[in-house]
Coordinates of C-alpha atoms and ligand atoms in Angstrom, one line a residue:
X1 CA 0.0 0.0 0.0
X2 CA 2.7 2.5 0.6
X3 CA 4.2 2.5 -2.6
X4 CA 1.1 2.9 -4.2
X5 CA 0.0 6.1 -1.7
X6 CA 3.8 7.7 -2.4
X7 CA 3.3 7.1 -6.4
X8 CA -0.4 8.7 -6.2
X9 CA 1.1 11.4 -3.7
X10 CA 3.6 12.0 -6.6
X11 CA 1.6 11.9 -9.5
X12 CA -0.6 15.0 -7.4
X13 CA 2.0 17.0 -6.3
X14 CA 5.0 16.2 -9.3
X15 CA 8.1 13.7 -7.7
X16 CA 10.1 17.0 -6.7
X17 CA 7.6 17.7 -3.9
X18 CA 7.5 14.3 -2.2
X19 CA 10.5 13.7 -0.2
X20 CA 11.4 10.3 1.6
X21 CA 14.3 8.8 3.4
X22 CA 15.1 6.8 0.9
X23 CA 16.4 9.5 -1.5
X24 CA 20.3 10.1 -1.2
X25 CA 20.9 12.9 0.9
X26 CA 17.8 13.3 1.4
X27 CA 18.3 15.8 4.9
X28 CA 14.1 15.9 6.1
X29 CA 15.2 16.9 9.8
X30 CA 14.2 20.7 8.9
X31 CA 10.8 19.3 8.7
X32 CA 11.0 16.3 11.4
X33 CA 13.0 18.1 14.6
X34 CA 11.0 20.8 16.8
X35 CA 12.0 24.7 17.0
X36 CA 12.9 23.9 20.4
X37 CA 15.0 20.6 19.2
X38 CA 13.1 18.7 22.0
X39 CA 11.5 16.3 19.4
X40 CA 13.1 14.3 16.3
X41 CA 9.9 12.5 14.5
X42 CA 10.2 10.7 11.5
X43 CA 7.9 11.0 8.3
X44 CA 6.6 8.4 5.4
X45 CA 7.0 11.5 3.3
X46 CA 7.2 15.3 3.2
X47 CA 4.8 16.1 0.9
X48 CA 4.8 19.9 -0.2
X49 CA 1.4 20.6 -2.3
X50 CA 0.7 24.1 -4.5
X51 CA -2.6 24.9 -4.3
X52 CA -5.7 23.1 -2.8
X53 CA -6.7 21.1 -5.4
X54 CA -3.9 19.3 -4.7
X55 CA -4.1 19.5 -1.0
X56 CA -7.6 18.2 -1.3
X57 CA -6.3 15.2 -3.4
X58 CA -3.4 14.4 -0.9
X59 CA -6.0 14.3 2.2
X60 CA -7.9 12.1 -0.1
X61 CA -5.2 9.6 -1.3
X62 CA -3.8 9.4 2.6
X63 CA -8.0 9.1 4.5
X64 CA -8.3 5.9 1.7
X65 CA -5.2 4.5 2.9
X66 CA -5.9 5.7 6.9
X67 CA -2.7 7.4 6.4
X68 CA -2.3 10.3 9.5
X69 CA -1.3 13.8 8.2
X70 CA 0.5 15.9 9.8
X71 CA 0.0 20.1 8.6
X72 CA 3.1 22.2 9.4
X73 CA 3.6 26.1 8.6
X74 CA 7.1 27.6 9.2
X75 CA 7.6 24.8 11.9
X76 CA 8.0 27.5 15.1
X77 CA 5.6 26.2 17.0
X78 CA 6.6 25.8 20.6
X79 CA 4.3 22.8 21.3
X80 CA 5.3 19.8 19.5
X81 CA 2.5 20.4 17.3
X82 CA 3.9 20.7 13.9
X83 CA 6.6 17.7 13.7
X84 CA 5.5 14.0 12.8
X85 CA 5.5 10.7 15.4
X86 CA 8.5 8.8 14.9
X87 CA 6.4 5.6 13.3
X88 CA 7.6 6.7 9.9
X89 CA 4.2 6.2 8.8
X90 CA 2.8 10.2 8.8
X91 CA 2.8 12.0 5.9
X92 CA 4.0 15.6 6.9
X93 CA 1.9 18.0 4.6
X94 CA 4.4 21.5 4.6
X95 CA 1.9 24.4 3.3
X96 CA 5.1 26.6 2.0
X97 CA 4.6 26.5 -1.6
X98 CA 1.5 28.1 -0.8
X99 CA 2.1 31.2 0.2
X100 CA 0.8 34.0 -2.2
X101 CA -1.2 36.8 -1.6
X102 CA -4.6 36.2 -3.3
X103 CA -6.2 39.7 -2.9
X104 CA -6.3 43.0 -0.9
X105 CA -9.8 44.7 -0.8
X106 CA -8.8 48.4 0.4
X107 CA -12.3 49.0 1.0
X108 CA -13.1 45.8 2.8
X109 CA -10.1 46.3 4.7
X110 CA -9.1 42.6 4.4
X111 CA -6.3 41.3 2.5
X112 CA -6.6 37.2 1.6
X113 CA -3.9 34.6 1.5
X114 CA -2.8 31.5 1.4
X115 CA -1.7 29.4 4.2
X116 CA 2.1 29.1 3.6
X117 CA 2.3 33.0 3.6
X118 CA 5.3 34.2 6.0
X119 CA 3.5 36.4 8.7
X120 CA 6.7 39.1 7.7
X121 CA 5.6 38.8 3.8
X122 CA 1.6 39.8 4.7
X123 CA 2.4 42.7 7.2
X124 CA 4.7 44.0 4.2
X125 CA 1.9 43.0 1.7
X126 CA -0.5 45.0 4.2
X127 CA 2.3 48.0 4.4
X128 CA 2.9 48.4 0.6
X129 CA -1.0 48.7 -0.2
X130 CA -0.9 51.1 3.0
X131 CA -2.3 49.5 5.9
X132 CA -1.3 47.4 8.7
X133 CA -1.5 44.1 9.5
X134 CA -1.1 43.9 13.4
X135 CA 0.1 40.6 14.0
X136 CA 3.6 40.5 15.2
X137 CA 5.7 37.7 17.4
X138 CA 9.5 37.2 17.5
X139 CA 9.0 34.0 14.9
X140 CA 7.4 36.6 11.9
X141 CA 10.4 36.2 10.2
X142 CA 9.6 32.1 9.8
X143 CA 6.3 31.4 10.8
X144 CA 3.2 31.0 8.6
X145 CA -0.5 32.3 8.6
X146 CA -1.4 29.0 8.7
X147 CA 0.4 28.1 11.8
X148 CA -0.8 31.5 13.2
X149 CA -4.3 30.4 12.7
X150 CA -3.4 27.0 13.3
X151 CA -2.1 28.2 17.2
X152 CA -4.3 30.7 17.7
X153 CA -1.2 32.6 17.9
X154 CA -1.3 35.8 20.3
X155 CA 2.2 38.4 19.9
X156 CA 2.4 41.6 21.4
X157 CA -0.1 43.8 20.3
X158 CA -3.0 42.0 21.4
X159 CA -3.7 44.2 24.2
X160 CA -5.2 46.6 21.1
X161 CA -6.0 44.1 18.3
X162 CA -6.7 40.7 19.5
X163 CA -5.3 37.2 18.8
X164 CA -4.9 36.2 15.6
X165 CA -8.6 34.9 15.7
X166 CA -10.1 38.2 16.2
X167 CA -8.4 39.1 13.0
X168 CA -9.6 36.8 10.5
X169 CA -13.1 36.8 8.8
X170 CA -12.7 33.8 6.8
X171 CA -11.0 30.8 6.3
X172 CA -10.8 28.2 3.1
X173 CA -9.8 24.8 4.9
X174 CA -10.0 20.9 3.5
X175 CA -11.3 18.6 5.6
X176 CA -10.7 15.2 6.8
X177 CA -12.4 13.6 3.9
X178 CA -10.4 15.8 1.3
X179 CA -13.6 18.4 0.7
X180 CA -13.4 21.8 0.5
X181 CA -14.9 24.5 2.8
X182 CA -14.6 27.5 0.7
X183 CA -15.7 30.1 3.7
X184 CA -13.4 32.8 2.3
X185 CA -15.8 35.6 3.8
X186 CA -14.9 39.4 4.2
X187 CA -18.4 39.8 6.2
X188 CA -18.2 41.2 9.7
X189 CA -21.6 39.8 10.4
X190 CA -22.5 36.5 9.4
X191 CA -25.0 34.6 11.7
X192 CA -26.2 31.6 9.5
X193 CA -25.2 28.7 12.0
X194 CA -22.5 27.3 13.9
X195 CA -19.2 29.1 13.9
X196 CA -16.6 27.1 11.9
X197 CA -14.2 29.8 11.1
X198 CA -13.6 29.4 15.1
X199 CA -13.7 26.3 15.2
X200 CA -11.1 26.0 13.4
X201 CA -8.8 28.6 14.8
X202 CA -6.7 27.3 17.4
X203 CA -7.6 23.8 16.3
X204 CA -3.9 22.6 15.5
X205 CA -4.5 20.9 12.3
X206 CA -6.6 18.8 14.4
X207 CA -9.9 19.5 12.9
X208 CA -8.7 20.4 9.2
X209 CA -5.8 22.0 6.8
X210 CA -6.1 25.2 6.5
X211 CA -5.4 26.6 2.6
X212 CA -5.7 30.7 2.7
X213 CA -7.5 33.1 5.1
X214 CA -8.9 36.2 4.6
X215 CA -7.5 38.9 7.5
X216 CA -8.4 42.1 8.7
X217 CA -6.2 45.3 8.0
X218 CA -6.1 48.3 9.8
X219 CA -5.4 52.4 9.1
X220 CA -1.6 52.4 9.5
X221 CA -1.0 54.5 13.1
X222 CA 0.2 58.6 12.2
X223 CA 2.7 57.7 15.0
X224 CA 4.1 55.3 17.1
X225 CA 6.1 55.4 20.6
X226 CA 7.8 53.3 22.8
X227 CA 8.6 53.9 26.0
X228 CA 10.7 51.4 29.0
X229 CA 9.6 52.4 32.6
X230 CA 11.2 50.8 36.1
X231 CA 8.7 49.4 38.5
X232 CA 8.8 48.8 42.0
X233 CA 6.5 45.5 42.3
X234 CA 4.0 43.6 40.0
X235 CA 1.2 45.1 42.0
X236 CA 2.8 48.2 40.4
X237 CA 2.9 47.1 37.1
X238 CA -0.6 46.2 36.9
X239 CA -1.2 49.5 38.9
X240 CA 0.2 50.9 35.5
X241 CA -1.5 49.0 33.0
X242 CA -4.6 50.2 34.4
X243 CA -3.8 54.1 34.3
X244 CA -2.5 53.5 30.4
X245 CA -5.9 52.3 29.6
X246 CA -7.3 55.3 31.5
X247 CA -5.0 57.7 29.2
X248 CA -4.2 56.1 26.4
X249 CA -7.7 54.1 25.3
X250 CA -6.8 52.1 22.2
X251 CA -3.6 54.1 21.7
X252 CA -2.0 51.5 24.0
X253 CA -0.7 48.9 21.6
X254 CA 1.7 47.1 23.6
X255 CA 2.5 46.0 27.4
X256 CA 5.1 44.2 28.4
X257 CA 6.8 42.7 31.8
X258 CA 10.2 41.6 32.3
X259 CA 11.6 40.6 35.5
X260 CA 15.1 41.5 36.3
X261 CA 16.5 37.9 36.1
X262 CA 15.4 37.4 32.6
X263 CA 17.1 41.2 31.5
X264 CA 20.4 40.4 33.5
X265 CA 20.0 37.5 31.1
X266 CA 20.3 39.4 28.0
X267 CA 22.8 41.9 29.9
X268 CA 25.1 38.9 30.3
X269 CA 25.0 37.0 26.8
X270 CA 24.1 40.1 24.2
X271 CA 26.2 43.0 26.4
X272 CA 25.9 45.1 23.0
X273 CA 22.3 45.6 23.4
X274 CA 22.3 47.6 26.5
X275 CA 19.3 47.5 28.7
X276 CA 18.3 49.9 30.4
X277 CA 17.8 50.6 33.9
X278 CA 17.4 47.2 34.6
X279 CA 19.7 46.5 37.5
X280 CA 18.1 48.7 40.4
X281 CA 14.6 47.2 40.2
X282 CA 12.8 44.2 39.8
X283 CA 10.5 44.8 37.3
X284 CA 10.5 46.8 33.7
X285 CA 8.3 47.3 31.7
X286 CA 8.0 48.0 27.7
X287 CA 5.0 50.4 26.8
X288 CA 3.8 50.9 22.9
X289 CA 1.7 53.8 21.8
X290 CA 0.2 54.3 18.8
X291 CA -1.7 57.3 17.3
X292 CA -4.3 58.3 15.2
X293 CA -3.1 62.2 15.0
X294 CA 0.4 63.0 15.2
X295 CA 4.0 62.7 17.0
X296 CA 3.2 65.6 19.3
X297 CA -0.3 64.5 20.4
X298 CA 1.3 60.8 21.0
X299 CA 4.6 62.0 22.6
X300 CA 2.4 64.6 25.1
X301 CA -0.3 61.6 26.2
X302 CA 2.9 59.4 26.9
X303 CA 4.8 62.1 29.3
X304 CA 1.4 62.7 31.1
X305 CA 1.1 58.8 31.6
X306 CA 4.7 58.5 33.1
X307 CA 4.4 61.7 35.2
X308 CA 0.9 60.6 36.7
X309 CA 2.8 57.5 37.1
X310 CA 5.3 58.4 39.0
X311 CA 3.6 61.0 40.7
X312 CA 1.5 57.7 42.1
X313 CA 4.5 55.9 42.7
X314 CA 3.9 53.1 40.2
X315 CA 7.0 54.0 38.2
X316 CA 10.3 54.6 39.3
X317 CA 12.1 55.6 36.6
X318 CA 11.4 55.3 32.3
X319 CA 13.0 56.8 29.2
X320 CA 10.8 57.1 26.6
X321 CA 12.3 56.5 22.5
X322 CA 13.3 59.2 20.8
X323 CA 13.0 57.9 17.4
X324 CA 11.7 54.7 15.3
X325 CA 15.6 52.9 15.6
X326 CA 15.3 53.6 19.8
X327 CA 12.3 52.1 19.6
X328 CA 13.3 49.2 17.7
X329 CA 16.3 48.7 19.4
X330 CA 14.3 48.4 22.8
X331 CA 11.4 45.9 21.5
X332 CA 14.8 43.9 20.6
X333 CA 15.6 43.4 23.9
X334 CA 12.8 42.5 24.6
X335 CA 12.2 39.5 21.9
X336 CA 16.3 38.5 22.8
X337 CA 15.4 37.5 26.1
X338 CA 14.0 34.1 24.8
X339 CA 17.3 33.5 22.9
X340 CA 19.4 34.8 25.9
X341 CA 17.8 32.0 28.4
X342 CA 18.7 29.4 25.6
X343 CA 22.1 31.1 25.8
X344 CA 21.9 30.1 29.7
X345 CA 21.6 26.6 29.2
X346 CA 17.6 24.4 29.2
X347 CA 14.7 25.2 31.3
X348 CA 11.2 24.3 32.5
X349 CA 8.6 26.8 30.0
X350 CA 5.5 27.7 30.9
X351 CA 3.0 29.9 29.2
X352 CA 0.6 31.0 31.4
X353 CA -2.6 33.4 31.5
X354 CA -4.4 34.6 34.8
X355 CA -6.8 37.5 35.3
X356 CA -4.7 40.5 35.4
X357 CA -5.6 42.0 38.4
X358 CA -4.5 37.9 40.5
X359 CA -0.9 38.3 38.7
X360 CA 1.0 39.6 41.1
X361 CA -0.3 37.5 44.2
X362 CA -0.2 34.1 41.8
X363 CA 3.6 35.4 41.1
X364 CA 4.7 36.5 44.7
X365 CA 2.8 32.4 46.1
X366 CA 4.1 30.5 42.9
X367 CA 8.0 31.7 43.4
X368 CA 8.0 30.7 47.5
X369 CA 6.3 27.9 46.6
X370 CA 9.3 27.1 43.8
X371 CA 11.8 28.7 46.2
X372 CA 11.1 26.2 48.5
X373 CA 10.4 23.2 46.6
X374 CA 13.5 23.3 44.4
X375 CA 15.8 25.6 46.5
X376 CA 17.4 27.9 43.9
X377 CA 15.9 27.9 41.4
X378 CA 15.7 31.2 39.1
X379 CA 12.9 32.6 37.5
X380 CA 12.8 34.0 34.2
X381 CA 9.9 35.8 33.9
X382 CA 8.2 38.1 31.5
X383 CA 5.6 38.3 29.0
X384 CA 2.4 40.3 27.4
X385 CA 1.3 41.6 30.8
X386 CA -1.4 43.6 28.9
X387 CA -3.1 40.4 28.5
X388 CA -2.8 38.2 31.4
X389 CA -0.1 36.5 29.5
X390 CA 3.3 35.0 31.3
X391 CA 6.5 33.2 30.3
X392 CA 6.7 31.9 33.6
X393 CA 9.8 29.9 33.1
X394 CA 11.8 28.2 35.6
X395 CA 15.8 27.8 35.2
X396 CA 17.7 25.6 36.8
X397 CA 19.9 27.0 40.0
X398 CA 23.6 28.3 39.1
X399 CA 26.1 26.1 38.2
X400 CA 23.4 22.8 37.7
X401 CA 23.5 21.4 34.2
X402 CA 19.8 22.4 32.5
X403 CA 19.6 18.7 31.4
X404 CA 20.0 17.2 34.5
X405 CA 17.8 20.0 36.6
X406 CA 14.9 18.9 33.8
X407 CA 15.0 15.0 34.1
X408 CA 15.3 15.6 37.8
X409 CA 12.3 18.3 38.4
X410 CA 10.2 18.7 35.2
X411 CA 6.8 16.9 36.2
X412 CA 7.4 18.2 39.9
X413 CA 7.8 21.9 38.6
X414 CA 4.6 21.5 35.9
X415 CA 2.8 20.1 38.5
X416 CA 3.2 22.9 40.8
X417 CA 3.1 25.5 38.1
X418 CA -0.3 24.2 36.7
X419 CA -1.9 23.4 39.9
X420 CA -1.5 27.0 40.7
X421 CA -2.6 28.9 37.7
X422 CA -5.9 26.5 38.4
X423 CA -6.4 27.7 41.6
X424 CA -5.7 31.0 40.7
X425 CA -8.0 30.3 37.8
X426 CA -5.6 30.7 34.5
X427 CA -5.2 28.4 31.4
X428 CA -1.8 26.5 31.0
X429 CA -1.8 27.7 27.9
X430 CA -2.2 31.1 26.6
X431 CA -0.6 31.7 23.5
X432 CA 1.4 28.6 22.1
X433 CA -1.5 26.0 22.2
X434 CA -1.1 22.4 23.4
X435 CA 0.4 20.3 20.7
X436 CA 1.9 17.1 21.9
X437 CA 3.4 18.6 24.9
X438 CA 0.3 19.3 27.2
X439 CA -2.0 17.2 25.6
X440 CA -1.7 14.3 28.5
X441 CA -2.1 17.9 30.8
X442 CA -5.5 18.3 29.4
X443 CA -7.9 15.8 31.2
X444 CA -6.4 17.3 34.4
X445 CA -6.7 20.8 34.3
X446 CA -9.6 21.5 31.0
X447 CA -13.3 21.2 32.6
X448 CA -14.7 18.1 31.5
X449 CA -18.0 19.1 30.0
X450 CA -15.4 20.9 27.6
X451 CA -13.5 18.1 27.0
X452 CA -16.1 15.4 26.4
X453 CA -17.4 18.1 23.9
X454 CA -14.2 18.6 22.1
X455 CA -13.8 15.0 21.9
X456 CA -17.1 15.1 20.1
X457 CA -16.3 17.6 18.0
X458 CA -12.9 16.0 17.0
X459 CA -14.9 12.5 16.4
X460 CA -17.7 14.2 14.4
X461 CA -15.1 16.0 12.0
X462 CA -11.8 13.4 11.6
X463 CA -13.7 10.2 12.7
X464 CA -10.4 8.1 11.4
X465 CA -8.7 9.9 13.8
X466 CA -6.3 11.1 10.5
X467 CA -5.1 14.9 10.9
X468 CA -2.5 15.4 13.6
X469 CA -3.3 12.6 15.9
X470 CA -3.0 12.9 19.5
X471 CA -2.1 16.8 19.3
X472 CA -4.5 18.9 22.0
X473 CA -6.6 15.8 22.4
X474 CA -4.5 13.0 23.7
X475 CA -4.6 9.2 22.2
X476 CA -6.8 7.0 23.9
Ligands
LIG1 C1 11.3 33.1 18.9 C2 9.9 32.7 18.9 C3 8.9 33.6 19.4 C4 7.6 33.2 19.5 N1 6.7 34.2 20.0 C5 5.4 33.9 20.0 C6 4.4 34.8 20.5 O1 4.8 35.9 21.0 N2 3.1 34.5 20.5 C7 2.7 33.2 20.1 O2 1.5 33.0 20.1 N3 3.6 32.3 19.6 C8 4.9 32.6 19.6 N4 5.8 31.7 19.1 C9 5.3 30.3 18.7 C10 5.1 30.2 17.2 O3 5.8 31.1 16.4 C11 3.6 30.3 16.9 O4 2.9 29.2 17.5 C12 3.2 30.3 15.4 O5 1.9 30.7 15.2 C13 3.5 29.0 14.6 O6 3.4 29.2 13.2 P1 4.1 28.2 12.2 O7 3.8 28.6 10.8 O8 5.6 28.1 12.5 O9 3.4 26.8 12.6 P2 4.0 25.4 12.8 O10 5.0 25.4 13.9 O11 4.4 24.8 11.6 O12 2.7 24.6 13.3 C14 2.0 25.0 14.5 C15 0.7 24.2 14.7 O13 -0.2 24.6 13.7 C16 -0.6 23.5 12.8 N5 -0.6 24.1 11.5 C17 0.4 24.7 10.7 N6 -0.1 25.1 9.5 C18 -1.4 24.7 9.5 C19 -2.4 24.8 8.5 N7 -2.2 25.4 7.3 N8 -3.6 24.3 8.8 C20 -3.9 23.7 10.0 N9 -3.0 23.6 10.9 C21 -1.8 24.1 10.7 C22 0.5 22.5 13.0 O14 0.0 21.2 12.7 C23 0.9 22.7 14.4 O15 0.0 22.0 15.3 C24 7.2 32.0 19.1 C25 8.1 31.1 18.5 C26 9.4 31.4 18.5 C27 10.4 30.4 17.9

């Protein structure tokens, strides 16, 4: 049977776009190993399709043979979502050939494309025709619409705009049979039935593969500022976060913590970048304002912000940009602290959302509760504050190899973590979905009316059990 699915699998999408191990130097790791390098899977086949006709025909030549597919975007996914099992039976369906833009509607303010589209390619699509496309994370460089939708993914200007679900209006997908849905809608208001487009967002190529979307776009912002402010104390931060909202409305675009460990992180390994004012408290925090008017109006709303601010005594101390390449240069520092705490050797990630206003007692109970369960150990914390959303992550103490400190305390540390942002209740996972890595996590922390019902929903839609197997929804 294999033979026959690779020949039919070639015959679709022409010999040059099925890869297999038995090729010579045939490399397929870029496709089989996670971002993180945690996981090494291996494929029947990478099978790399141009349009959706030919997606369509794949899904069909693989649900005849019961052959599980596994859809992958730019492969950044922090979840073990996107990589196959190591059976060597999974074909691994990569959506970058696809990956044109389809049509902008200026009017419409949507812009459509196709599913392998690099998120960096469609906010430049957006920018050239004038608009903007808000969706930004520190993988828009690699990572795909697709997977965006795929992940729900979040970035840092949800605080303004929304996940990426709230900026999509319509989605062309192929199901598990190899039909296609073509819901391709620009309408803001469609209520003719059960809501698909959603259901599929977030859905991890568990429920279907996702061919083109079309997205919202937005006026492009007159001006934009960035400003880096020292605070005392969580409670501070969120004190903060509330009097931006009071002064700013939907000028505030951005929000960001970062605890002190996680910026003498990037002090240490990327010296060269500077940060600022980071050593005298424990807490900074990166603000983003963006106007409809002008510079002036923007910069004089920012400076009465961080003088009421520190008139309250929720900031200590904050520069604010002076130009587009300041700015830039502090968002970097920013997206480098995930690279510096690679730099510092493994550790235990968690991506973590609480109601804002528990934050900083679910912070102050989970580190004593760390501090004294694995003596030590150093937090490095930070994230999209603006959203409830925390990269609680847990590094092993000085001097102890990462390796080690994660074979030793892993499950202990999740299990701590989690149990917390339960009581406190918070989702263990806000942003990077569940993949393969917390899907055995679900049955002990999702409600189980939701479960049984997503379960349902999974069995309804991919009753062979065919598109990304035991991803979010654990085997049985
Ligand atoms: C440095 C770095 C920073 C990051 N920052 C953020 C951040 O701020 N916020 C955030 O949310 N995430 C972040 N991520 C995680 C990651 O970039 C996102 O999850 C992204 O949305 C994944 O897109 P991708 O194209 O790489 O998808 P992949 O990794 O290829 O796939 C991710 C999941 O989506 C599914 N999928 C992919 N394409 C399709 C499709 N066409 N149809 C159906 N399912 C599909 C896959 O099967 C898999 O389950 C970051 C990652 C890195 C490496």
């Amino acid at each position: 049977m294999t033979p026959l699915l690779l020949d039919q699998l070639r015959h679709i999408c022409g010999p040059a776009n099925v890869l297999t191990h038995d090729a010579p130097a045939t490399d397929l790791s870029p496709w089989e190993q996670d971002w993180r390098k945690r996981v090494t899977g291996r494929a029947l086949a990478v099978v790399r399709p141009g349009n959706t006709a030919e997606v369509a025909a794949v899904v069909k030549a693989c649900a005849a043979t019961g052959t599980a597919i596994v859809p992958q975007g730019g492969n950044t996914g922090l979840v073990v979502g996107g990589v196959p099992d190591n059976s060597g039976t999974q074909i691994l369906l990569s959506l970058t050939r696809m990956n044109a833009v389809r049509a902008v509607d200026p009017a419409n303010l949507t812009i459509t494309v196709e599913a392998g589209c690099v998120l960096q390619n469609l906010q430049a699509a957006a920018e050239n025709a004038g608009f903007l496309f808000p969706l930004s994370l520190g993988a828009e460089g690699s990572c795909t619409i697709g997977g965006n939708l795929g992940t729900n993914a979040g970035g840092t200007q949800v605080v303004r705009y929304g996940n990426t679900r709230e900026l999509c209006l319509g989605l062309e997908v192929v199901t598990a049979q190899g039909d296609i849905w073509h819901g391709l809608s620009g309408l803001r208001k469609d209520n003719t039935g059960y809501d698909l487009r959603n259901l599929m967002i977030g859905s991890e190529g568990t429920l279907g593969i996702i061919t083109a979307a079309t997205m919202k776009l937005y006026p492009q912002p007159a001006a934009q500022l960035t400003a880096w402010a020292a605070v005392p104390s969580m409670e501070a931060a969120v004190q903060l976060l509330g009097l931006a909202h009071q002064r700013l409305g939907p000028g505030l675009t951005g929000f960001e913590v970062m605890g002190q460990f996680a910026l003498s992180l990037v002090d240490k390994h990327y010296p060269q970048l500077r940060v600022p004012l980071w050593q005298d408290t424990p807490w900074c925090v990166l603000l983003e304002n963006s106007d409809s008017e002008n510079e002036q109006h923007a910069r004089s709303q920012f400076e009465g912000l961080l003088e009421a601010a520190m008139d309250s005594g929720c900031v200590s101390d904050a520069v604010v940009a002076e130009n587009l390449s300041q700015a830039k240069g502090l968002w970097h520092i920013r997206e480098t602290i995930t690279l510096a705490q690679a730099q510092e050797g493994l550790n235990i990630k968690h991506d973590i959302s609480i109601p804002v206003s528990r934050i900083p007692d679910f912070v102050a109970e989970t580190d004593a509760l760390l501090a004294r369960e694995v003596p030590g150990v150093r937090m490095v914390d930070f994230g999209h504050l603006g959203d409830g959303n925390l990269h609680y992550n847990v590094q092993a103490p000085e001097g102890v190899d990462g390796k080690a400190f994660l074979r030793e305390n892993e499950d202990k540390v999740n299990t701590l973590v989690f149990d917390q942002v339960k009581r406190f209740d918070g989702s263990i996972s806000a942003e990077h979905g569940v993949g393969e890595l917390k899907a055995g996590k679900l049955p002990l922390y999702k409600d189980p009316t939701a479960l049984a019902m997503m379960r349902a929903v999974k069995q309804a839609l991919d009753p062979q059990n065919l598109l990304n197997p035991g991803r979010v929804l654990p085997l049985p």
